[in-house]
XYZ file of C-alpha atoms in Angstrom:
628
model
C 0.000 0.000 0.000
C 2.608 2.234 0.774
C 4.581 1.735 -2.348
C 1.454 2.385 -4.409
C 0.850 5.649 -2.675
C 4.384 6.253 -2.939
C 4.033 6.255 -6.828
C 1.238 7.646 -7.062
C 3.247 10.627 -5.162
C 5.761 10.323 -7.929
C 3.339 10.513 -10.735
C 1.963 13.274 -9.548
C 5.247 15.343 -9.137
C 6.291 14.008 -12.272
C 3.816 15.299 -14.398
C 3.567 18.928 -12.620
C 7.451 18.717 -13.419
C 6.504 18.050 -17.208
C 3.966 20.887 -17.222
C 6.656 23.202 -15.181
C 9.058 22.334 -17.694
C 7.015 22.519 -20.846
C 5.789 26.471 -19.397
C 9.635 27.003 -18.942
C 9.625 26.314 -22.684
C 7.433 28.322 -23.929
C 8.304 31.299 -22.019
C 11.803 30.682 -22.807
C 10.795 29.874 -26.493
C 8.974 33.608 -26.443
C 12.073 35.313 -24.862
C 14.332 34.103 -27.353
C 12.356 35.405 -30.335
C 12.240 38.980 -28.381
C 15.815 38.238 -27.339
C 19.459 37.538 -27.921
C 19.983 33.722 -28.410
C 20.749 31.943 -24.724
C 23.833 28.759 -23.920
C 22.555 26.139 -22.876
C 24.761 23.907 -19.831
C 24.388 20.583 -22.490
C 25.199 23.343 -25.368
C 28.207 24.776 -22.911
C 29.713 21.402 -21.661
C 28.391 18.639 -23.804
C 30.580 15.608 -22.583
C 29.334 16.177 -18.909
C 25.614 16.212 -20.167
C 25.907 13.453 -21.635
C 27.575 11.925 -18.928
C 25.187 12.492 -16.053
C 21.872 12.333 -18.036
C 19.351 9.958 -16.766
C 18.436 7.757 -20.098
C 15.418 5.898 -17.835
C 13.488 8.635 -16.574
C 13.784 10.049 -20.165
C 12.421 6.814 -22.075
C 9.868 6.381 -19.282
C 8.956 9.942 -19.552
C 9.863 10.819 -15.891
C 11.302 14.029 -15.346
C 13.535 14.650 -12.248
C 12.223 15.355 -8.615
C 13.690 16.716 -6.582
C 15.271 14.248 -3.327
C 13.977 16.571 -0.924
C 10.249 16.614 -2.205
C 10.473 12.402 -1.581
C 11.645 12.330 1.665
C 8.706 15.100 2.516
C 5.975 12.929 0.530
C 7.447 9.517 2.041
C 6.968 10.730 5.894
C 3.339 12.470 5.087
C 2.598 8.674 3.708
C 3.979 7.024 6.917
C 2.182 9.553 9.213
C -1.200 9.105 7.447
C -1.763 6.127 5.712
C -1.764 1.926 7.215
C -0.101 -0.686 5.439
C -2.858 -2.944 3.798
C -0.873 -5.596 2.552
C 0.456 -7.278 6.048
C -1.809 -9.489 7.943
C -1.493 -7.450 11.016
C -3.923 -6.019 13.136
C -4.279 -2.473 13.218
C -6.091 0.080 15.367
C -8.827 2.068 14.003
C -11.702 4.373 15.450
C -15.745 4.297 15.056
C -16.560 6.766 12.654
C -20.037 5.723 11.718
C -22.420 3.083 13.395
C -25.595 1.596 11.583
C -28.003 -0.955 11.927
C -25.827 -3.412 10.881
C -22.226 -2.443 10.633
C -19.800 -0.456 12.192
C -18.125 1.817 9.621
C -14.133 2.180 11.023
C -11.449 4.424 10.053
C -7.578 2.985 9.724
C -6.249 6.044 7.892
C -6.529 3.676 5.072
C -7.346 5.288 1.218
C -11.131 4.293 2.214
C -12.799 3.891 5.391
C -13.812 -0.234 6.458
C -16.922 -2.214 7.389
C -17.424 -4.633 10.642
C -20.727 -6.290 11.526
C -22.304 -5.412 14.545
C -22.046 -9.187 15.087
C -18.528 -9.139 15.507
C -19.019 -7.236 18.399
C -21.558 -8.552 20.713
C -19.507 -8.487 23.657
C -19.361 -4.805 23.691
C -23.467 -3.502 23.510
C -21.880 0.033 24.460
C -19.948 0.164 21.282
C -20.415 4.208 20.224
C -18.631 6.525 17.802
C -15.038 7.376 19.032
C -14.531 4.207 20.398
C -10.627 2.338 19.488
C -11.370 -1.065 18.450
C -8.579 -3.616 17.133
C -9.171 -4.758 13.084
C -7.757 -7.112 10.896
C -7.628 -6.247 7.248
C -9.580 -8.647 6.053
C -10.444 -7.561 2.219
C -7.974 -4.920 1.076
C -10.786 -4.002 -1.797
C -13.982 -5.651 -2.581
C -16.192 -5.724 -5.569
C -17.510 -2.306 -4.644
C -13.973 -0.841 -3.519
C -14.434 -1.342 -0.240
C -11.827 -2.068 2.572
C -13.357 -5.070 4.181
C -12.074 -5.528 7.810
C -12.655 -7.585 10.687
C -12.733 -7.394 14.811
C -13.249 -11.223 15.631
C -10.116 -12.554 13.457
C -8.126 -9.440 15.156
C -9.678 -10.408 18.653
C -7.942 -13.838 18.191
C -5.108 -13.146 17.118
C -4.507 -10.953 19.791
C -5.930 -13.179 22.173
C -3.345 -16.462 21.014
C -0.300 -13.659 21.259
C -1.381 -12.779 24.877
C -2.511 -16.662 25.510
C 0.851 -17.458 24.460
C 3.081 -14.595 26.273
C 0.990 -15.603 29.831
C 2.174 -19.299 29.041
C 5.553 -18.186 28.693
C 5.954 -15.722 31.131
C 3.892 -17.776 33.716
C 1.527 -14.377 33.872
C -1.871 -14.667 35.645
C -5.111 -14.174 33.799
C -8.295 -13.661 34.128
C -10.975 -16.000 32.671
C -15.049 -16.819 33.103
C -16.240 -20.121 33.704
C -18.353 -20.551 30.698
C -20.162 -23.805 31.730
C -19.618 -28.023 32.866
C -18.080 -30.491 30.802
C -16.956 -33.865 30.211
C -13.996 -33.991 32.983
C -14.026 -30.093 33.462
C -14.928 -26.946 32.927
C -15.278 -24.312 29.906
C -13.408 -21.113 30.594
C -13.461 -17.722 28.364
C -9.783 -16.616 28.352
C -9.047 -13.084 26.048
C -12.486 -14.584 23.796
C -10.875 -18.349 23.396
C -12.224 -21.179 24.889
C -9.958 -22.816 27.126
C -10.503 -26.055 28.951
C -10.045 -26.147 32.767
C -9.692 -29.830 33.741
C -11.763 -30.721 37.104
C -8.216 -32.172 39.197
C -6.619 -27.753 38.021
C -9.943 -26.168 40.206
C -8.357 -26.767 43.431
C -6.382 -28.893 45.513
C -8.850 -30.699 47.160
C -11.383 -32.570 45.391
C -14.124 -30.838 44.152
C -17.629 -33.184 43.824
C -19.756 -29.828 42.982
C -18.883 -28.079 39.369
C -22.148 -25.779 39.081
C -21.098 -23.905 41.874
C -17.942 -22.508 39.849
C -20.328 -21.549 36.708
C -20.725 -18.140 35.532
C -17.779 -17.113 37.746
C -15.052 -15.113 36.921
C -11.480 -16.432 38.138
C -7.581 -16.069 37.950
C -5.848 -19.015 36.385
C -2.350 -19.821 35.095
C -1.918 -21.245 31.237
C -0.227 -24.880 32.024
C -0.368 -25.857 28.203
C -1.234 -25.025 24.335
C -2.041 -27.225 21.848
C -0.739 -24.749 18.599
C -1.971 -27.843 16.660
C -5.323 -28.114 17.577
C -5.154 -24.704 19.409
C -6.448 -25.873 22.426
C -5.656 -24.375 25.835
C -5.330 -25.889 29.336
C -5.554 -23.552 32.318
C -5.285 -24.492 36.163
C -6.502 -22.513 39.264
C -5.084 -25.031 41.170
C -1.306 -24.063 40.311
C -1.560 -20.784 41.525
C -2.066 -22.280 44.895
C -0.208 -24.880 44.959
C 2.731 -22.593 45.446
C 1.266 -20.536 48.582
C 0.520 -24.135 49.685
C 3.699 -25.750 49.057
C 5.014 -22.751 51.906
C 2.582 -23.520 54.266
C 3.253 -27.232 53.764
C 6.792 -26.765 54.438
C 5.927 -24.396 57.572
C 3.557 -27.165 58.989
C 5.536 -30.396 58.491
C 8.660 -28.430 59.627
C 6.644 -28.160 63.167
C 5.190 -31.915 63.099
C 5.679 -33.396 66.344
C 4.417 -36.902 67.367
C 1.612 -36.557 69.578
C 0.857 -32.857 68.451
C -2.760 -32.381 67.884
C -4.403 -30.444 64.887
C -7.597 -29.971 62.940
C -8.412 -31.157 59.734
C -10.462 -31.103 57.165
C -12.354 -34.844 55.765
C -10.534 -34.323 52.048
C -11.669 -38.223 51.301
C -12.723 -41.428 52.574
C -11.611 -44.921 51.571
C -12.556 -48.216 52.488
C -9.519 -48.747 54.502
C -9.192 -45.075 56.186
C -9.576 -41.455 55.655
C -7.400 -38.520 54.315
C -7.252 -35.303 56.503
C -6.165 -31.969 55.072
C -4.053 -30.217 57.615
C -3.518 -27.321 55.651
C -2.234 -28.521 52.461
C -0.949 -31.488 54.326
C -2.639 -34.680 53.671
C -2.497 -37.405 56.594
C -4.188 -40.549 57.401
C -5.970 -41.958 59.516
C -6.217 -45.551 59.309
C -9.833 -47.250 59.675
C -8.096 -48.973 62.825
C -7.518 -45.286 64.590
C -10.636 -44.121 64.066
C -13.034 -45.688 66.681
C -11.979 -47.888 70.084
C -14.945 -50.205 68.387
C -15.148 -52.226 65.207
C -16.294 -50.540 62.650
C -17.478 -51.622 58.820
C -16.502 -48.313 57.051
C -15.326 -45.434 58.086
C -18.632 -43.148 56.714
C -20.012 -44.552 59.567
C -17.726 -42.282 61.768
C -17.329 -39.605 59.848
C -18.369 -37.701 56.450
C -16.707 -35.228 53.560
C -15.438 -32.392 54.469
C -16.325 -32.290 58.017
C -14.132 -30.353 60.555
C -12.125 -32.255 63.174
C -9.273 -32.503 65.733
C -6.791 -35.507 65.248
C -3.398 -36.360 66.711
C -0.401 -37.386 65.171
C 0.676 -40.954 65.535
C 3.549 -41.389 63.844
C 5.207 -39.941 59.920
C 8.426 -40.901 57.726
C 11.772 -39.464 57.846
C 10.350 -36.801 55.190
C 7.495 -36.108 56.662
C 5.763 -37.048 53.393
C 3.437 -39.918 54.859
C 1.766 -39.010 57.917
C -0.097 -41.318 60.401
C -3.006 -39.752 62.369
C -5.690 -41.072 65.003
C -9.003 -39.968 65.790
C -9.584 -42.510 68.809
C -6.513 -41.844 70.696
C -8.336 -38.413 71.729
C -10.867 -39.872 73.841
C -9.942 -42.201 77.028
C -9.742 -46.296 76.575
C -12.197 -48.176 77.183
C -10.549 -50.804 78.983
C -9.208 -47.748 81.342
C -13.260 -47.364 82.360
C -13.703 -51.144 82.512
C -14.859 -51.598 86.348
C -12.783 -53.451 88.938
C -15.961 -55.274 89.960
C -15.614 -57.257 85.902
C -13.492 -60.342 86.767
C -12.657 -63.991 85.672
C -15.620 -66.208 86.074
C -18.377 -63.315 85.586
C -21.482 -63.852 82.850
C -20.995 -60.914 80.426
C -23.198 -60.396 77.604
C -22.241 -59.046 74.130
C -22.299 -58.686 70.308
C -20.551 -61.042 68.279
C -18.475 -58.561 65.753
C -15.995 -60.617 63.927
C -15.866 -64.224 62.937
C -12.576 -66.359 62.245
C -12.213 -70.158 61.960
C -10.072 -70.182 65.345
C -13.200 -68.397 66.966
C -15.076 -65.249 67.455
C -14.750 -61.897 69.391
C -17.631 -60.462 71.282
C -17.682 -56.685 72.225
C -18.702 -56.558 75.858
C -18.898 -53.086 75.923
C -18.075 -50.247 73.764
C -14.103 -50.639 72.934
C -13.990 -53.922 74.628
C -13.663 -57.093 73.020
C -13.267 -60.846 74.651
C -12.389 -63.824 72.305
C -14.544 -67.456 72.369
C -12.240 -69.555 71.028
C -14.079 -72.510 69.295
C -12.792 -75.242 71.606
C -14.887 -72.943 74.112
C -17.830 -72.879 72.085
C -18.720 -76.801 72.608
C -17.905 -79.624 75.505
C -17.231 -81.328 72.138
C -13.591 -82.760 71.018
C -14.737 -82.812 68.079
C -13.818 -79.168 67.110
C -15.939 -77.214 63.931
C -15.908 -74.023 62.529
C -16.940 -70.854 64.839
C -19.648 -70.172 62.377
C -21.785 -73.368 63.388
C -21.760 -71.823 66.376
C -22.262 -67.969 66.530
C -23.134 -65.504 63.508
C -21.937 -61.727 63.520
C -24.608 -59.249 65.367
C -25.977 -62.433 67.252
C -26.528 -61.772 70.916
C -24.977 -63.942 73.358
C -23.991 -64.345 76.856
C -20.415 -65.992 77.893
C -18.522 -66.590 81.033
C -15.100 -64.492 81.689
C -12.243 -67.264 81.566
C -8.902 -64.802 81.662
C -8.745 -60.863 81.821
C -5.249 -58.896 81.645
C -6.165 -55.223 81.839
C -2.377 -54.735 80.759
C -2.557 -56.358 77.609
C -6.134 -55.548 77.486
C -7.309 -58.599 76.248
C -10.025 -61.277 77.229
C -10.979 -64.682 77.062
C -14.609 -65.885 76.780
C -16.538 -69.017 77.438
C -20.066 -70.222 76.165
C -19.975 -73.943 77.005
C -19.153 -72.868 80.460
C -23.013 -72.025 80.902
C -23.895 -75.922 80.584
C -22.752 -78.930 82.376
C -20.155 -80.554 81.489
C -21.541 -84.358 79.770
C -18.546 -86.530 80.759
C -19.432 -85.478 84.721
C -21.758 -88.574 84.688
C -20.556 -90.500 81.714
C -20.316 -93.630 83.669
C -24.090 -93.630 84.501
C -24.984 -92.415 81.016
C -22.912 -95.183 79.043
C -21.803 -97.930 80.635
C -19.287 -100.577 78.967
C -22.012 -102.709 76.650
C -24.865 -100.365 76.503
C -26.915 -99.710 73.489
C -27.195 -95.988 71.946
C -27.349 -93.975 68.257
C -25.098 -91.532 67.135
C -24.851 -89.042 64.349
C -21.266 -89.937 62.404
C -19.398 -86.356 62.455
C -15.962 -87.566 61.027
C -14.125 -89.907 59.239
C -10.265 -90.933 59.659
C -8.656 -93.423 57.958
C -9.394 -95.956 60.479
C -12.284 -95.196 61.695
C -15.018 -93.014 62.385
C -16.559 -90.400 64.768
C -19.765 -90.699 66.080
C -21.410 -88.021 68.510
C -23.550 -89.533 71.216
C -24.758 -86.154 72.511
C -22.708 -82.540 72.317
C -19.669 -82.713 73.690
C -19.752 -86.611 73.580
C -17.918 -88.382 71.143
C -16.983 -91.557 70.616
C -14.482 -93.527 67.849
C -15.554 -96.731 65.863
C -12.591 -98.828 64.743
C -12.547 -99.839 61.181
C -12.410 -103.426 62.242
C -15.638 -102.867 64.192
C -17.980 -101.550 61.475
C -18.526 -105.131 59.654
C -19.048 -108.653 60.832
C -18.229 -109.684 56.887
C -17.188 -106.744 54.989
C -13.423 -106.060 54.614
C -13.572 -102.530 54.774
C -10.740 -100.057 53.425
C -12.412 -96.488 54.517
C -15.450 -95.703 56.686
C -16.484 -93.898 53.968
C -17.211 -96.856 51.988
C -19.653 -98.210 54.353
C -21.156 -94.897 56.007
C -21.611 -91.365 55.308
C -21.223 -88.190 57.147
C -24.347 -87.306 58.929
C -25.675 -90.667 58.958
C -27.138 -92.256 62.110
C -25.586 -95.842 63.644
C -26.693 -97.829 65.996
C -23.523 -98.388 68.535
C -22.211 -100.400 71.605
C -19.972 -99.113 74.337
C -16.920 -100.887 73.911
C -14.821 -99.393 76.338
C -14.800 -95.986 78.089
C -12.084 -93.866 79.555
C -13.393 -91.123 81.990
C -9.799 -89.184 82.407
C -8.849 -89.100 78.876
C -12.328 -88.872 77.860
C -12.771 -91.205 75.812
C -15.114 -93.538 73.971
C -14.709 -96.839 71.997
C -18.121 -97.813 70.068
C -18.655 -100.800 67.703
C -21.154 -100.923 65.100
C -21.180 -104.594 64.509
C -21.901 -105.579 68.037
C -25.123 -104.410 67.762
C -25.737 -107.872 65.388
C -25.016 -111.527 66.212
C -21.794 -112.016 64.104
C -23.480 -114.278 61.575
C -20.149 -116.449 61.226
C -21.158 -118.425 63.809
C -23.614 -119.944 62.185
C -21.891 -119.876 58.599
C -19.500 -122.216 60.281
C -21.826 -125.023 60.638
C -23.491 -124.285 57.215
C -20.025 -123.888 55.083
C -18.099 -126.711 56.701
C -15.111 -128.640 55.251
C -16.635 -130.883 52.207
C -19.850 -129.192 52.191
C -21.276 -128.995 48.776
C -22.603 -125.813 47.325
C -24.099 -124.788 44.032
C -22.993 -120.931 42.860
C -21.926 -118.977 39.643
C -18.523 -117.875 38.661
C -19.016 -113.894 40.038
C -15.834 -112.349 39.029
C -12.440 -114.066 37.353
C -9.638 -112.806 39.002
C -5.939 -113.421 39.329
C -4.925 -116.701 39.877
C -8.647 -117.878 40.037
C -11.983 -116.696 39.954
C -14.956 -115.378 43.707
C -18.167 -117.197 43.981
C -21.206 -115.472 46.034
C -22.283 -117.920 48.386
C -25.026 -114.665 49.672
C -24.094 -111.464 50.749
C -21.881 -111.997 53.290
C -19.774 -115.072 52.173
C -17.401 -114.910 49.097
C -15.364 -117.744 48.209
C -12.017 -117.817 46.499
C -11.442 -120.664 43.927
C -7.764 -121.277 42.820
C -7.384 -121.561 38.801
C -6.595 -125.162 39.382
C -9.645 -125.517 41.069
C -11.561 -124.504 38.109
C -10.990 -127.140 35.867
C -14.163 -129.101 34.392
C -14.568 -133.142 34.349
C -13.680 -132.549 30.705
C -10.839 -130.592 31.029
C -12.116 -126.879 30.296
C -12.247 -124.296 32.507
C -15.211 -122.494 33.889
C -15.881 -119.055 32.698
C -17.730 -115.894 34.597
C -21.058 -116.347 34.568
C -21.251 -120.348 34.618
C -22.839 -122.292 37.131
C -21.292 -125.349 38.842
C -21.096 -127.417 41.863
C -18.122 -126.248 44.359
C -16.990 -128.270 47.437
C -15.641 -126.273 50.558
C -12.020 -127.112 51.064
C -11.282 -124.402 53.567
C -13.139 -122.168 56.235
C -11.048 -119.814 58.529
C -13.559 -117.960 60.902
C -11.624 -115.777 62.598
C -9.749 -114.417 58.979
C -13.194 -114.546 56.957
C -11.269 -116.835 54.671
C -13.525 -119.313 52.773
C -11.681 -121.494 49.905
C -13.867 -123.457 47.523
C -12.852 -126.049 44.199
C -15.218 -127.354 41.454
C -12.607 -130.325 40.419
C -12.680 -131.679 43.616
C -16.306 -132.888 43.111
C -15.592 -134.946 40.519
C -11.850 -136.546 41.117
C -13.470 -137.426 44.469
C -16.075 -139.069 42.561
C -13.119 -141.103 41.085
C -11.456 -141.875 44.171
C -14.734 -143.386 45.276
C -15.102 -145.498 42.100
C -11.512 -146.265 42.357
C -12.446 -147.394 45.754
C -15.046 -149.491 45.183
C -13.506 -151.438 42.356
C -10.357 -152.047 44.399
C -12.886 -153.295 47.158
C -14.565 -155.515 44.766
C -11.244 -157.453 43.727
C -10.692 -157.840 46.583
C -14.009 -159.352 47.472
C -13.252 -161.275 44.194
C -10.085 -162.339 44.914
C -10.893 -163.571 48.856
C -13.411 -166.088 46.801
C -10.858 -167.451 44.857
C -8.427 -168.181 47.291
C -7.257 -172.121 47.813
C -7.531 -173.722 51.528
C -5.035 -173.887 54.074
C -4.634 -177.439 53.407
C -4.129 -177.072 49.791
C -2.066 -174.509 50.216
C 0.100 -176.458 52.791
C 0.154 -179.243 50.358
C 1.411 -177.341 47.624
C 4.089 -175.481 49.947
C 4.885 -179.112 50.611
C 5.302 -180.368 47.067
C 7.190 -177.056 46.294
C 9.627 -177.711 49.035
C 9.940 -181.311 48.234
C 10.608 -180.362 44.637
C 13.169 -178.009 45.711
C 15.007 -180.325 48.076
C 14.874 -183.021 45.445
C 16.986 -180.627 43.326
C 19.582 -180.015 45.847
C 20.269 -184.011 45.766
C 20.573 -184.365 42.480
């Protein structure tokens, strides 16, 4: 713009030079006809004319100005007129306002146009008023310089944006509205996002309350990409509060009391403030009594005094207590409470070793679950008791020292083994509810708190038996006899199968050596095969055993004839053979035939007479020979 105007300067001078010039002519032209001819300086001193004569300016048509005269017309074109050709924001004044535009002078060649839109910020805009432009259209269709407030309202706004990032300058801004994570802040006209951790340095659960307000904030970041803009409140008080955190842990003392402020609550404790000092105070510190959770003690942002337990060589992690304000409970436990008392309480926590009762507020006894039953049989504390349940217990220890207590529920009943020996005698009858197995035997519970063990070897009369649990369950009710009972180490020996006649007895009589039986081949096993005599008998029969008459063997599933060939009573050990029936058949034919030559023989045998006579002749024959 300002080399345009700067020609056009030129131009002008130029041609009033031309016209000076060409009047110089003509006058001169006139004076020479009335006068004496007049020397020229090119007719005087030719070479130097030539020398020094500006060829340009006279093919362009440009006649000499003087260097004074530019100077003068450059500085009235600095002093009056804008450049139009940088993108720069300029400063111009209200000249004009209508309906619809605001006409604005930038000592430009024409005056510009803004829409009112551009500034609806500003309702009080009047004539005379400085607003900031951007030269938006140098010349429009119509001529006219086109310029713009919003573009130079940015633009300004990103330069100052940017100098109060770098220069860590504070600035004003309004909270616009909520969003997603934050809030909306108006900073110099650009939206800026203010993240909801940057409002302060405690957690803030209410955003509304910061709406519509207007607030100092520091710029922590720009996004020159995506021109987005982070501010924080929160950083411009961290620093005051970084001071006052150095003042306050520099004075920490353990057992030094403060107040606080609730800043948050956890499942496992709560954070105070202590003036820009966090500390906390574990769920444990907070009440002499058990607690769930510590809302139920206190809430958010409530106001309270605390004392300091305990904090790190840097101070950084600081341990605080609530309870250790008020006076132990065990310190107002009456003298009168001691071992051997009834107390009643609240069962509060459950474990598998037991469960602790709170006696009174603060005070807690443990019923350890071998106290819970007369039973040796020890369960879970939970079959027992149940948290909140109301129950009454007997006072077994108490150290006031240590504080602690021990507490006793099947103190409040007799004790069952007191008149065992009346109750179950050696050989009486009862029924029991089977609590436990082991691998040799099993539990049985006569009554609570009275137990008693059955051997493996006394479940069965018949059935060998590897585990109880093959032959009983748990829960199950058996019928029992006291075997044997000892009062001291209280204990009891039951059977099971004395409660039946042991059925080998008779099985004796009916499965004797040689008895003959008729059963199938049940299972084929090694080195011979088992035969079900009924339920309780079951025979072995050695392979050799299991021959047939004609040589086969039998095969699961066949029936035959077996002879007993061994019964063992006390072992349960009965022995059986199939081939026996039929070689002993043999034998007995054998028997009889050798019985019948015999019989057949006998008949045919000479008298003694005969027989003497014939010894006679023999021994007459033989003497005859010796003569000869």
């Amino acid at each position: 713009m300002a080399e345009k105007a700067k020609k056009a300067e030129v131009e002008a001078t130029e041609a009033k030079a031309v016209e000076t010039a060409e009047t110089q002519t003509v006058e001169a032209t006139e004076t020479q006809v009335a006068e004496a001819p007049v020397v020229s300086e090119a007719q005087a001193n030719p070479e130097k004319f030539l020398k020094d004569f500006n060829w340009h300016n006279y093919q362009e048509g440009i006649d000499e100005v003087d260097d004074s005269q530019l100077q003068e017309f450059e500085k009235l074109v600095a002093e009056n007129f804008v450049d139009t050709l940088d993108d720069e924001v300029v400063e111009g004044e209200v000249i004009h306002l209508t309906d619809r535009d605001a006409i604005i002078d930038i000592n430009a060649k024409s005056e510009g146009v803004i829409s009112l839109n551009e500034f609806r910020y500003n309702p009080g805009l009047k004539v005379g008023d400085k607003v900031e432009v951007l030269i938006d259209v140098r010349e429009d269709a119509t001529g006219q310089l086109v310029l713009s407030h919003r573009k130079a309202r940015v633009i300004k706004a990103w330069d100052r944006v940017n100098a109060a990032h770098d220069n860590g300058e504070i600035v004003n801004g309004f909270v616009k509205c909520r969003t997603k994570g934050g809030m909306i802040v108006d900073v110099f006209g650009i939206e800026a996002f203010l993240p909801g951790s940057q409002i302060d340095v405690k957690p803030i659960r209410d955003y509304d309350q910061y709406v519509n307000k207007t607030m100092e904030f520091k710029v922590v970041k720009i996004n020159h990409e995506f021109k987005n803009v982070v501010v924080s409140h929160k950083a411009l008080i961290e620093a005051d509060i970084e001071e006052q955190k150095k003042e306050i842990i520099g004075q920490l003392e353990k057992g030094q009391v403060l107040e606080g402020v609730v800043k948050n609550i956890t499942s496992y404790g709560v954070f105070i403030d202590l003036g820009g000092v966090d500390g906390l105070v574990h769920i444990t510190d907070l009440s002499w009594s058990r607690i769930n959770h510590p809302n139920e003690i206190v809430e958010l942002d409530q106001k309270l005094n605390v004392v300091i337990l305990d904090f790190d060589e840097d101070k950084s992690r600081i341990q605080l207590g609530l309870k250790q304000l008020s006076k132990h409970p065990w310190d107002a436990l009456g003298e009168e409470v001691k071992v051997g008392d009834k107390v009643k309480g609240k069962v509060v926590v459950i474990a598998d070793y037991g469960a602790f009762i709170e006696v009174a507020d603060g005070v807690e006894g443990l019923i350890h679950v071998s106290e819970m039953s007369w039973s040796t049989h020890l369960r879970s504390a939970q079959d027992f008791v149940s948290v909140g349940d109301e129950i009454e217990a007997q006072i077994l220890t108490l150290d006031r020292e240590d504080r602690k207590m021990s507490l006793g529920i099947k103190q409040l009943t007799p004790d069952p083994w007191t008149d065992i020996t009346s109750k179950y005698p050696v050989g009486s009858k009862h029924s029991g509810i089977v609590r436990n197995f082991t691998n040799f035997g099993v539990f049985v519970e006569l009554e609570e708190g009275i137990d008693g063990l059955i051997y493996i070897s006394d479940l069965s009369w018949t059935k060998k038996i590897k585990h109880p649990s093959e032959f009983c369950n748990v829960g199950d009710t058996l019928d029992v006899v006291v075997l044997e009972l000892d009062v001291e180490g209280r204990k009891l020996s039951l059977g099971h199968k004395q409660t039946t006649e042991n059925p080998w007895d008779k099985y004796e009589t009916e499965f004797a050596l040689d008895t003959v039986h008729t059963a199938e081949i049940a299972e084929v096993v090694d080195k011979g095969a088992t035969i079900e005599f009924n339920e309780d008998i079951v025979a072995f029969v050695p392979s050799r055993h299991l021959e047939k008459e004609d040589g086969k063997k039998l095969k699961k599933g066949e029936s035959a004839e077996f002879k007993i060939i061994e019964f063992n009573k006390e072992f349960k050990r009965v022995v059986a053979s199939h081939t026996a029936i039929f070689r002993a058949e043999e034998a007995a034919n054998v028997k009889a035939a050798v019985k019948k030559q015999e019989a057949q023989a006998a008949e045919a045998k000479p008298t003694l007479g005969d027989a003497n006579d014939a010894l006679q002749a023999l021994k007459d024959k033989m003497d005859g020979k010796k003569s000869k």
